[in-house]
Amino acid sequence: MNIPKFLVKTAFAASLAFSAQVWAVATPGQAAPDFNTLDAAGKTHKLDQYKGKWVVLEWFNEGCPFVKKHYGSHNMQELQKKYTEQGVTWLTVISSAEGKQGYVTSATAEGVAKKHDLSASAPFLLDPTGVMGKAYGAKTTPHMYIINPEGTVVYAGAIDDNSSANPAVIPESKNYVVAALDQAMAGKPVKTAATQPYGCSVKY
Amino acid sequence: MTLIFIGGILLQHSAAAAAQSENEQASGDHVKLSWLAPDAFSRTQASRMGVYFEVDPGWHVYWRNPGDSGAAPRFEFESQDADVGQALWPAPSRLPIEHLTNLGYPGNVAYLFDVTPRADAQQLEIKLDIEWLVCKVDCIPGFGQMALQRPVKDGPSSWSRATQARVEQFVAQLPKQTPAQLSAISDRVRADYSSGQLHLSFPAAAPQLRTLFPLQGNFVNAAQPLKEPRDGKQTFVFKTLPGAQPPSDLDFIAADQNGDYWQLNNVPLRSAASVAQSPELKKSHELKKSPELSKPPRLSYSAVFLLLSAVLGGIVLNLMPCVFPVLSIKVMHLCDNHGSSARRLGQALAYSAGVITTFAALGIIFLLLRASGAAVGWGFQLQSPLVVLALIMLFWLMGLSFLGMLSFGDRLMQWAAQVRSGSSFLMGMLAVFVAAPCTGPFMGAALGATVVLSPILAMAIFICLGVGLALPYLLLAALPGLVNRLPAPGQWMETLRQFFAFPMFATAIWLSAVLSKLVGPQVWWLISSLMLLTAFALWGNGLSNQFARKSVLGFSVAAVAVLLVTQPLAERGEPTEQSDGWQEFSQRQVERSQALGRAVFIDFTAAWCITCQVNKQLVLNTDAANELFQRNNILRLRADWTRYDKKITEALSQFGRNSVPLYVYYPAGGGAAEILPQILTLQTLRETIAADSHHLSFQSEGFLP
């Protein structure tokens, strides 16, 4: 009977036509959501081009006091330097929508990068539509993700355990990203794989 | 003499207060801080004082667990003369901030502290270093110092009336120690965790709770939990942080219906892992802590529960209005299978195979779409105009065949014979296609879980639903007594078959109504032309003149092709019109009403969901319901999912669902949303609203803003 096949085929074709909108969020232990995002220099970044590499994703908003805490103290840039030197790909993402706090255009982004002494692997990834941010479920700036060379999320959450906006607390804070990267890159299981992120809401 | 003396002290005192008032306050953008302290501290008792935050309208400060973003204030006290206890946090409100939920205070708030003077202190000096975050959408951190100097006196501490009243206002919002009522049941509160959801269920004896707030943010999501009444028990369903390691126990603040708050501490958490955790496993605790990346999902209690509800849901689906269109097919099947019991069973098995295969096929498509990142909901098959059109034509053809129209031609006759003798597999398919999109009892939760479960478990759920749907029919066919009760085969069967053509046509009409909702009313032209042409072709196929036959068939095929090419099924339906009292669903409306303390009822529906239509006619659109909604000032929102709609799909997923019907009630005063059963009755509606009457009456008397 051809009709059942026809129906199934039709259903499949028709349902494929639905607008694709990403549902699941980045979850430790599961495959990282794909992304396809332009950076400030106009270069495309996709997850699969980083297969075989450790990737850190960091959500950024220049107007957010918690981002200022980690950039004003140079804490973030030092981490970026330390780990990119070890071959880690560090991508700093801006998901602020046009008209919202922290929105940058490709023209202004490089200036912002310079001003912040950004030491990531690329100038800011620009995600004004929020597609990448929502795919990852990025809630706050800074929200941090670590992806292993197989493309699995190994950490998602806060940068450290101190939600104060005061940079003075950084030295005595426990940095979750450092702990997770060091454990994972040494082939050990990540002890704390998910934490509650803190900071400002991502301005989608 | 005495008067003068007292006056002198007062003068002295106020002069000192004026001098200190400079550093007795702190301020920052959008926020002003001051002490709520007694004029003199008691030497013998702890005094409960506060740090008062006055915030600009629209701005807020945070609870100890700030929720999805933000930060709790930090207090660092320094004093030689007194012990200052831990901060006491008044119960928070849920503040929706764009895509996030924050836990904090929508207006002014006082954080409270118990202060006990040291034994020999005459004068009390306290210094406070304070950091806060005040947010609207953007956030501004603030830092400040405040000092407090007060005398210590014998007897109780003395307060200005206004200050004391303000402190008491916030003391009333402090969670109380576990009350007798709750403590008696607290060890029976159960927290079950599986695949991203936490179920917190209270025994029947527990007082009615409005909502709960997680004390820590590292596992339980801050978003409003879903309240699911389950056999008289209250169950609150929370989302959890993706990938977070479940802790051994959890702490909550519970809000009851009287505006009181209770501590609910150390609720032990049973997770899939901990259920399976045997004593030996406990030793290798470290092992358990590592993220279990590649291990197959363990079957937890809740997974078994989900699979059982899937089977049960499938069985119950047979009784739902959704199945009416295919009911006649089934009845005919049962009557038709007058052959040997083996043949009957064979056909029943074929039918079941059709049902299960289709469920599995739809499941695979669903999972493929899910994996490719698309947001689809169950019922997607009837959201596609092409599928609906194909179904219309199929039902039309089946109706014609039942009337005997297909008894000509050789190839077609074979096909018709298959249909007539019940191509059981096809019938099974149709049953799923037409009936499964709308959800019955037990089915919603199981289907909803397929979104978050592993593909294997999700497929198991689809298959269980199919098994459930097929099961009663299979049992009926296997019953030996049934066939004996039927009259002997004869003319009555032919008559019955012809009669069943009409339910087929009725279904075609119903599906046409669905299609016209999907692509606009002008589609009637396409549908009726296709019906005309197919009937014409069937007639032509029976002609004996070879030439005439070929001409008719050729013409029909060409005309159908021209029609399909020139009348593309573009989705361009008109905006769904809302009948009086109902407004179109939007998440913002819900949030606004919630902020204003107004109750909201949402009807998630679709034209292709017959159960939804039945509920609408029998309950929601009746005068009695209308009166009930109006009297209680309940906002009525209708979310029409006939066409695919991203926002509605997202809203459904918030409730752990991906299917309709779904009825949701947000109580007045901002409690947890409650899901009503799929078979709605006026009685349920009345009871749900009556349970909320406390807040509703407050609201109508204007106590809530």
Coordinates of C-alpha atoms in Angstrom, one line a residue, chain B residues 169-517:
Chain B
Q169 CA 5.7 44.7 58.9
F170 CA 8.7 42.8 57.7
V171 CA 8.9 40.4 60.6
A172 CA 5.5 39.2 59.4
Q173 CA 7.1 38.3 56.1
L174 CA 9.8 36.2 57.7
P175 CA 9.4 32.5 57.2
K176 CA 8.3 30.9 60.5
Q177 CA 9.8 27.9 62.1
T178 CA 8.2 24.7 60.8
P179 CA 4.7 24.9 62.2
A180 CA 3.1 21.9 63.9
Q181 CA 0.9 21.4 60.9
L182 CA 3.8 21.2 58.5
S183 CA 6.3 19.5 60.9
A184 CA 3.9 16.6 61.3
I185 CA 4.0 16.0 57.5
S186 CA 7.4 17.4 56.7
D187 CA 9.1 14.0 56.8
R188 CA 6.5 12.9 54.3
V189 CA 7.2 15.6 51.8
R190 CA 8.9 13.9 48.9
A191 CA 11.3 15.5 46.5
D192 CA 11.8 13.3 43.4
Y193 CA 14.2 14.3 40.7
S194 CA 14.5 13.0 37.2
S195 CA 15.6 14.5 33.8
G196 CA 15.6 18.2 34.6
Q197 CA 12.4 18.2 36.8
L198 CA 12.0 18.2 40.5
H199 CA 8.6 17.0 41.9
L200 CA 7.9 18.2 45.4
S201 CA 4.8 16.4 46.7
F202 CA 3.0 17.0 49.9
P203 CA 0.8 14.5 51.7
A204 CA -2.9 15.1 51.6
A205 CA -2.8 16.5 55.2
A206 CA -0.6 19.4 54.2
P207 CA -2.2 22.9 54.2
Q208 CA -2.9 24.4 50.8
L209 CA 0.3 26.1 49.6
R210 CA 0.4 29.0 47.2
T211 CA 4.0 28.5 46.1
L212 CA 7.5 27.7 47.2
F213 CA 10.9 29.4 46.9
P214 CA 14.2 27.4 46.8
L215 CA 16.6 28.7 49.4
Q216 CA 19.6 27.9 47.2
G217 CA 20.0 28.6 43.6
N218 CA 22.5 25.9 42.7
F219 CA 20.0 23.2 41.8
V220 CA 16.4 24.3 41.7
N221 CA 15.4 26.9 39.1
A222 CA 13.9 30.1 40.4
A223 CA 11.0 30.1 37.9
Q224 CA 7.5 29.7 39.3
P225 CA 6.8 26.0 39.9
L226 CA 3.8 24.3 38.4
K227 CA 1.2 23.1 40.8
E228 CA -0.3 19.8 39.9
P229 CA -3.0 18.4 42.0
R230 CA -2.6 14.6 42.0
D231 CA -5.1 12.5 43.8
G232 CA -5.8 15.2 46.4
K233 CA -2.1 15.8 47.0
Q234 CA -0.3 19.0 46.1
T235 CA 2.7 18.5 43.8
F236 CA 5.0 21.3 42.8
V237 CA 7.1 20.8 39.7
F238 CA 10.3 22.8 39.5
K239 CA 12.8 23.0 36.7
T240 CA 16.4 22.4 37.6
L241 CA 19.7 23.9 36.5
P242 CA 20.8 22.0 33.4
G243 CA 23.4 19.4 34.3
A244 CA 23.6 20.4 38.0
Q245 CA 24.6 17.7 40.4
P246 CA 21.6 17.0 42.7
P247 CA 22.3 17.7 46.3
S248 CA 21.3 15.3 49.0
D249 CA 18.6 17.5 50.4
L250 CA 16.9 20.8 49.7
D251 CA 15.5 23.8 51.6
F252 CA 12.5 25.8 50.7
I253 CA 10.3 28.6 51.9
A254 CA 6.6 27.7 51.5
A255 CA 3.9 30.3 51.1
D256 CA 0.5 29.3 52.3
Q257 CA -2.9 30.7 51.3
N258 CA -3.1 33.0 54.4
G259 CA 0.0 35.0 53.5
D260 CA 2.2 33.2 56.0
Y261 CA 5.6 31.7 55.1
W262 CA 7.2 28.6 56.5
Q263 CA 10.6 27.1 56.5
L264 CA 10.8 23.7 54.9
N265 CA 14.3 22.5 55.6
N266 CA 16.3 19.4 54.7
V267 CA 13.8 17.8 52.4
P268 CA 15.7 14.6 51.3
L269 CA 16.0 14.4 47.5
R270 CA 15.4 11.1 45.8
S271 CA 17.0 11.1 42.3
A272 CA 17.4 8.4 39.7
A273 CA 20.9 8.1 40.9
S274 CA 20.2 8.0 44.7
V275 CA 17.4 5.5 44.3
A276 CA 19.8 3.2 42.6
Q277 CA 22.5 4.1 45.1
S278 CA 23.3 1.0 47.1
P279 CA 25.5 1.1 50.2
E280 CA 28.5 -0.1 48.2
L281 CA 28.0 2.7 45.8
K282 CA 28.0 5.2 48.6
K283 CA 31.6 4.3 49.4
S284 CA 32.6 5.5 45.9
H285 CA 31.0 8.8 46.4
E286 CA 33.6 10.6 44.3
L287 CA 32.7 8.4 41.4
K288 CA 29.1 9.4 41.7
K289 CA 30.0 13.0 41.8
S290 CA 31.7 12.9 38.4
P291 CA 29.3 13.8 35.6
E292 CA 27.9 10.6 34.2
L293 CA 28.5 11.4 30.7
S294 CA 28.3 8.3 28.7
K295 CA 26.3 6.1 31.0
P296 CA 22.9 5.0 29.7
P297 CA 20.0 6.6 31.5
R298 CA 18.9 4.5 34.4
L299 CA 15.3 3.7 34.7
S300 CA 14.1 5.7 37.6
Y301 CA 10.8 5.3 39.4
S302 CA 9.6 8.4 37.6
A303 CA 10.6 6.9 34.2
V304 CA 8.6 3.8 35.0
F305 CA 5.8 6.1 36.1
L306 CA 6.0 8.0 32.8
L307 CA 5.9 4.8 30.8
L308 CA 2.9 3.5 32.8
S309 CA 1.1 6.8 32.3
A310 CA 1.8 6.6 28.6
V311 CA 0.1 3.2 28.4
L312 CA -2.8 4.4 30.5
G313 CA -3.0 7.6 28.5
G314 CA -3.2 5.6 25.3
I315 CA -6.0 3.4 26.7
V316 CA -8.0 6.5 27.9
L317 CA -7.5 8.2 24.6
N318 CA -9.9 5.6 23.2
L319 CA -12.6 7.3 25.2
M320 CA -11.8 10.9 24.3
P321 CA -13.9 12.9 21.8
C322 CA -10.8 13.0 19.6
V323 CA -11.3 9.5 18.6
F324 CA -14.9 10.0 17.3
P325 CA -13.8 10.3 13.7
V326 CA -12.1 6.9 13.7
L327 CA -14.5 5.3 16.1
S328 CA -16.8 4.2 13.3
I329 CA -13.9 2.5 11.6
K330 CA -13.2 0.5 14.7
V331 CA -16.8 -0.5 15.2
M332 CA -17.0 -1.7 11.6
H333 CA -13.9 -3.6 12.1
L334 CA -15.2 -5.5 15.0
C335 CA -18.4 -6.4 13.2
D336 CA -16.7 -7.1 9.9
N337 CA -14.2 -9.6 11.3
H338 CA -16.7 -12.4 11.3
G339 CA -14.0 -14.9 10.0
S340 CA -12.1 -17.3 12.1
S341 CA -10.9 -16.0 15.4
A342 CA -7.4 -16.4 14.2
R343 CA -8.1 -14.1 11.3
R344 CA -9.8 -11.6 13.6
L345 CA -6.8 -11.6 15.9
G346 CA -4.5 -11.3 12.9
Q347 CA -6.4 -8.2 11.8
A348 CA -6.4 -6.8 15.3
L349 CA -2.6 -7.3 15.4
A350 CA -2.2 -5.6 12.1
Y351 CA -4.3 -2.7 13.4
S352 CA -2.1 -2.6 16.6
A353 CA 1.0 -2.7 14.4
G354 CA -0.3 0.2 12.4
V355 CA -1.0 2.2 15.6
I356 CA 2.4 1.5 17.1
T357 CA 4.3 1.9 13.9
T358 CA 2.7 5.3 13.3
F359 CA 3.3 6.4 16.8
A360 CA 6.9 5.3 16.5
A361 CA 7.3 7.0 13.1
L362 CA 5.8 10.2 14.4
G363 CA 8.1 9.8 17.4
I364 CA 11.2 9.5 15.1
I365 CA 10.2 12.5 13.1
F366 CA 9.6 14.4 16.4
L367 CA 13.0 13.4 17.8
L368 CA 14.8 14.2 14.5
L369 CA 13.3 17.6 14.5
R370 CA 14.2 18.0 18.2
A371 CA 17.8 17.0 17.5
S372 CA 18.0 19.4 14.6
G373 CA 17.1 22.1 17.0
A374 CA 13.5 22.8 15.8
A375 CA 10.9 23.5 18.4
V376 CA 7.9 21.4 17.5
G377 CA 5.0 20.2 19.6
W378 CA 3.0 17.0 19.5
G379 CA 0.2 17.4 17.0
F380 CA 2.6 18.9 14.5
Q381 CA 1.1 16.5 11.9
L382 CA -2.2 18.3 11.9
Q383 CA -0.5 21.7 11.8
S384 CA 0.7 20.9 8.2
P385 CA -1.8 21.9 5.5
L386 CA -0.6 19.2 3.1
V387 CA -1.2 16.4 5.6
V388 CA -4.6 17.7 6.5
L389 CA -5.5 18.0 2.8
A390 CA -4.3 14.4 2.2
L391 CA -6.4 13.2 5.1
I392 CA -9.5 15.0 3.8
M393 CA -9.1 13.2 0.5
L394 CA -8.5 9.9 2.2
F395 CA -11.6 10.1 4.3
W396 CA -13.6 11.3 1.2
L397 CA -12.3 8.2 -0.7
M398 CA -13.0 5.9 2.1
G399 CA -16.6 7.2 2.4
L400 CA -17.1 6.7 -1.3
S401 CA -15.7 3.2 -1.0
F402 CA -18.0 2.3 1.8
L403 CA -20.9 3.4 -0.4
G404 CA -19.7 1.0 -3.1
M405 CA -18.3 3.6 -5.4
L406 CA -14.9 1.9 -5.7
S407 CA -16.1 -1.4 -6.9
F408 CA -15.0 -0.8 -10.5
G409 CA -11.6 -1.2 -12.1
D410 CA -9.1 -3.8 -11.4
R411 CA -6.2 -2.2 -9.5
L412 CA -8.6 0.1 -7.6
M413 CA -10.8 -2.7 -6.8
Q414 CA -8.0 -4.5 -5.1
W415 CA -7.2 -1.4 -3.2
A416 CA -10.8 -1.0 -2.3
A417 CA -11.1 -4.6 -1.2
Q418 CA -8.2 -4.1 1.1
V419 CA -9.9 -1.0 2.5
R420 CA -13.2 -2.7 2.9
S421 CA -12.0 -5.9 4.5
G422 CA -10.2 -3.4 6.7
S423 CA -6.7 -2.7 5.8
S424 CA -6.2 -2.8 9.4
F425 CA -2.7 -1.4 9.3
L426 CA -4.0 1.7 7.5
M427 CA -6.8 2.0 10.0
G428 CA -4.3 2.0 12.8
M429 CA -2.3 4.7 11.1
L430 CA -5.4 6.8 10.6
A431 CA -6.4 6.4 14.2
V432 CA -3.1 7.8 15.4
F433 CA -3.0 10.6 12.8
V434 CA -6.4 11.9 13.7
A435 CA -6.8 11.0 17.4
A436 CA -3.4 11.3 18.9
P437 CA -2.7 15.0 18.4
C438 CA -5.0 16.0 21.2
T439 CA -4.0 14.9 24.7
G440 CA -6.1 13.0 27.1
P441 CA -5.6 12.4 30.8
F442 CA -2.2 10.9 31.7
M443 CA -0.9 11.6 28.3
G444 CA 0.1 15.2 28.6
A445 CA 2.9 14.7 31.2
A446 CA 4.2 11.6 29.4
L447 CA 4.3 13.4 26.0
G448 CA 5.7 16.5 27.6
A449 CA 8.6 14.5 29.1
T450 CA 9.7 13.4 25.6
V451 CA 11.1 16.8 25.1
V452 CA 13.7 16.5 27.8
L453 CA 14.2 12.7 27.9
S454 CA 16.9 10.7 26.2
P455 CA 15.9 9.6 22.7
I456 CA 15.6 6.0 23.8
L457 CA 13.2 6.8 26.7
A458 CA 11.3 9.2 24.5
M459 CA 10.8 6.5 21.9
A460 CA 9.7 4.1 24.6
I461 CA 7.0 6.6 25.6
F462 CA 5.7 6.9 22.1
I463 CA 5.6 3.2 21.7
C464 CA 3.8 2.8 25.1
L465 CA 1.2 5.4 24.0
G466 CA 0.6 3.3 20.9
V467 CA 0.4 0.1 22.9
G468 CA -2.2 1.8 25.1
L469 CA -4.3 3.0 22.2
A470 CA -4.3 -0.4 20.5
L471 CA -4.8 -2.5 23.7
P472 CA -8.5 -2.3 24.2
Y473 CA -9.2 -3.2 20.6
L474 CA -6.8 -6.0 20.7
L475 CA -8.4 -7.4 23.8
L476 CA -11.9 -7.0 22.3
A477 CA -10.8 -8.9 19.2
A478 CA -9.2 -11.6 21.3
L479 CA -12.4 -12.1 23.3
P480 CA -14.0 -15.3 21.9
G481 CA -17.5 -14.4 23.0
L482 CA -17.8 -11.3 20.9
V483 CA -18.3 -12.8 17.5
N484 CA -21.0 -15.1 18.8
R485 CA -23.1 -12.2 19.9
L486 CA -23.2 -10.7 16.5
P487 CA -25.9 -11.6 14.1
A488 CA -24.9 -13.9 11.2
P489 CA -23.2 -12.1 8.4
G490 CA -25.7 -10.9 5.8
Q491 CA -27.2 -7.9 4.2
W492 CA -27.1 -5.9 7.4
M493 CA -23.4 -5.7 7.2
E494 CA -23.5 -4.2 3.7
T495 CA -26.0 -1.6 5.1
L496 CA -23.9 -0.9 8.1
R497 CA -20.9 -0.4 5.9
Q498 CA -22.8 2.1 3.7
F499 CA -24.0 3.9 6.8
F500 CA -20.4 4.3 8.0
A501 CA -19.6 6.3 4.9
F502 CA -21.4 9.2 6.5
P503 CA -19.1 9.5 9.6
M504 CA -16.2 9.5 7.0
F505 CA -17.8 12.4 5.2
A506 CA -18.4 14.2 8.5
T507 CA -14.7 13.8 9.3
A508 CA -13.8 15.2 5.9
I509 CA -16.0 18.2 6.7
W510 CA -14.3 18.7 10.1
L511 CA -10.9 18.4 8.5
S512 CA -11.9 21.0 5.9
A513 CA -12.8 23.3 8.7
V514 CA -9.3 22.7 10.2
L515 CA -7.7 23.4 6.8
S516 CA -9.6 26.6 6.3
K517 CA -8.3 27.7 9.7

